[in-house]
mmCIF file of C-alpha atoms and ligand atoms in Angstrom:
data_model
loop_
_atom_site.group_PDB
_atom_site.id
_atom_site.type_symbol
_atom_site.label_atom_id
_atom_site.label_comp_id
_atom_site.label_asym_id
_atom_site.label_seq_id
_atom_site.Cartn_x
_atom_site.Cartn_y
_atom_site.Cartn_z
ATOM 1 C CA UNK A 1 -44.323 157.314 -34.207
ATOM 2 C CA UNK A 2 -43.256 154.184 -34.155
ATOM 3 C CA UNK A 3 -44.091 152.073 -36.884
ATOM 4 C CA UNK A 4 -44.103 148.513 -38.081
ATOM 5 C CA UNK A 5 -43.640 146.751 -41.329
ATOM 6 C CA UNK A 6 -47.520 146.747 -41.378
ATOM 7 C CA UNK A 7 -47.505 150.413 -41.459
ATOM 8 C CA UNK A 8 -49.383 150.407 -37.704
ATOM 9 C CA UNK A 9 -48.464 151.831 -34.475
ATOM 10 C CA UNK A 10 -46.724 149.492 -32.102
ATOM 11 C CA UNK A 11 -49.854 150.362 -29.995
ATOM 12 C CA UNK A 12 -52.214 149.324 -33.026
ATOM 13 C CA UNK A 13 -50.090 146.241 -33.481
ATOM 14 C CA UNK A 14 -50.701 145.172 -29.864
ATOM 15 C CA UNK A 15 -54.490 145.676 -30.205
ATOM 16 C CA UNK A 16 -54.051 143.888 -33.166
ATOM 17 C CA UNK A 17 -51.779 141.164 -31.719
ATOM 18 C CA UNK A 18 -54.526 141.075 -28.994
ATOM 19 C CA UNK A 19 -57.714 140.536 -30.819
ATOM 20 C CA UNK A 20 -56.281 137.761 -32.951
ATOM 21 C CA UNK A 21 -55.577 135.939 -29.700
ATOM 22 C CA UNK A 22 -59.326 136.694 -28.708
ATOM 23 C CA UNK A 23 -59.956 135.451 -31.977
ATOM 24 C CA UNK A 24 -58.248 132.307 -32.225
ATOM 25 C CA UNK A 25 -59.558 131.301 -28.972
ATOM 26 C CA UNK A 26 -62.813 131.936 -30.364
ATOM 27 C CA UNK A 27 -62.475 129.352 -33.162
ATOM 28 C CA UNK A 28 -60.829 126.920 -30.545
ATOM 29 C CA UNK A 29 -64.175 127.000 -28.774
ATOM 30 C CA UNK A 30 -66.122 127.267 -32.241
ATOM 31 C CA UNK A 31 -64.540 123.942 -33.777
ATOM 32 C CA UNK A 32 -65.078 122.335 -30.417
ATOM 33 C CA UNK A 33 -68.876 123.241 -30.268
ATOM 34 C CA UNK A 34 -69.213 121.806 -33.664
ATOM 35 C CA UNK A 35 -67.706 118.239 -32.766
ATOM 36 C CA UNK A 36 -70.023 118.335 -29.919
ATOM 37 C CA UNK A 37 -72.776 119.356 -32.045
ATOM 38 C CA UNK A 38 -71.648 116.398 -34.266
ATOM 39 C CA UNK A 39 -71.201 113.876 -31.501
ATOM 40 C CA UNK A 40 -75.348 114.919 -30.385
ATOM 41 C CA UNK A 41 -76.185 114.662 -34.130
ATOM 42 C CA UNK A 42 -74.800 111.143 -34.458
ATOM 43 C CA UNK A 43 -76.767 110.195 -31.205
ATOM 44 C CA UNK A 44 -79.972 111.229 -32.386
ATOM 45 C CA UNK A 45 -79.964 110.041 -35.853
ATOM 46 C CA UNK A 46 -78.717 106.136 -34.077
ATOM 47 C CA UNK A 47 -81.678 106.389 -31.641
ATOM 48 C CA UNK A 48 -84.241 106.982 -34.871
ATOM 49 C CA UNK A 49 -82.622 104.131 -37.191
ATOM 50 C CA UNK A 50 -82.698 101.833 -34.097
ATOM 51 C CA UNK A 51 -86.295 102.825 -33.816
ATOM 52 C CA UNK A 52 -86.809 101.855 -37.226
ATOM 53 C CA UNK A 53 -87.031 105.532 -38.744
ATOM 54 C CA UNK A 54 -84.859 107.490 -41.087
ATOM 55 C CA UNK A 55 -81.577 108.832 -40.459
ATOM 56 C CA UNK A 56 -82.872 112.389 -41.511
ATOM 57 C CA UNK A 57 -85.335 114.509 -41.101
ATOM 58 C CA UNK A 58 -85.904 117.369 -43.410
ATOM 59 C CA UNK A 59 -88.660 119.107 -41.678
ATOM 60 C CA UNK A 60 -86.315 119.670 -39.083
ATOM 61 C CA UNK A 61 -83.212 120.507 -40.967
ATOM 62 C CA UNK A 62 -85.540 123.560 -42.674
ATOM 63 C CA UNK A 63 -86.459 124.377 -39.079
ATOM 64 C CA UNK A 64 -82.569 124.786 -38.387
ATOM 65 C CA UNK A 65 -81.863 126.698 -41.626
ATOM 66 C CA UNK A 66 -84.672 129.271 -41.396
ATOM 67 C CA UNK A 67 -83.239 130.148 -37.376
ATOM 68 C CA UNK A 68 -79.825 130.722 -38.901
ATOM 69 C CA UNK A 69 -81.124 132.363 -41.698
ATOM 70 C CA UNK A 70 -83.268 135.084 -39.419
ATOM 71 C CA UNK A 71 -80.225 135.400 -37.159
ATOM 72 C CA UNK A 72 -77.571 136.115 -39.339
ATOM 73 C CA UNK A 73 -79.096 136.220 -43.066
ATOM 74 C CA UNK A 74 -78.147 134.546 -46.128
ATOM 75 C CA UNK A 75 -74.464 133.518 -45.020
ATOM 76 C CA UNK A 76 -76.034 132.146 -41.932
ATOM 77 C CA UNK A 77 -78.113 129.400 -44.266
ATOM 78 C CA UNK A 78 -75.040 128.607 -45.983
ATOM 79 C CA UNK A 79 -73.125 127.942 -42.161
ATOM 80 C CA UNK A 80 -76.436 126.230 -41.024
ATOM 81 C CA UNK A 81 -76.025 123.647 -44.692
ATOM 82 C CA UNK A 82 -72.147 123.363 -43.945
ATOM 83 C CA UNK A 83 -72.806 121.939 -40.145
ATOM 84 C CA UNK A 84 -75.637 119.568 -41.335
ATOM 85 C CA UNK A 85 -73.413 118.729 -44.095
ATOM 86 C CA UNK A 86 -70.820 117.962 -40.947
ATOM 87 C CA UNK A 87 -73.399 116.104 -38.743
ATOM 88 C CA UNK A 88 -74.877 114.114 -41.561
ATOM 89 C CA UNK A 89 -73.921 110.641 -42.371
ATOM 90 C CA UNK A 90 -72.462 108.753 -39.590
ATOM 91 C CA UNK A 91 -74.630 107.111 -37.569
HETATM 92 C C1 ISJ B 1 -79.748 115.289 -35.084
HETATM 93 C C2 ISJ B 1 -81.238 115.067 -35.894
HETATM 94 O O1 ISJ B 1 -81.332 114.129 -37.079
HETATM 95 C C3 ISJ B 1 -80.912 114.722 -38.401
HETATM 96 C C4 ISJ B 1 -79.560 115.860 -38.153
HETATM 97 C C5 ISJ B 1 -79.851 117.089 -38.034
HETATM 98 C C6 ISJ B 1 -79.010 118.132 -36.938
HETATM 99 O O2 ISJ B 1 -77.629 117.922 -37.327
HETATM 100 O O3 ISJ B 1 -79.627 119.217 -36.871
HETATM 101 C C7 ISJ B 1 -81.236 117.437 -37.895
HETATM 102 C C8 ISJ B 1 -82.317 116.987 -38.783
HETATM 103 C C9 ISJ B 1 -81.869 115.411 -38.833
HETATM 104 O O4 ISJ B 1 -81.653 115.335 -40.362
HETATM 105 C C10 ISJ B 1 -82.793 115.700 -35.458
HETATM 106 O O5 ISJ B 1 -83.528 115.220 -36.065
HETATM 107 O O6 ISJ B 1 -82.759 116.306 -34.937
#
């Protein structure tokens, strides 16, 4: 059986390379979606400030944290916290 320096067969190596290509493409889409989310969030924050309100709304943030937790567990909560951190404070 033909093996590479990582100990995989060439078939496995090809499968891994192909799957990594898909992961790289997914990561690029995720980063693009995060950038889109930052822009939408900034627009909401700016509108609220212009209307005389506060930039942040913690009840809404808690709903988002709960949704991520329900779907992805504790790491989902941390992911949502990171997303909210990226989206806060630029308006
Ligand atoms: C975007 C909003 O403003 C802020 C940003 C949020 C977000 O990025 O999801 C959520 C709540 C607010 O603290 C909103 O109220 O929906």
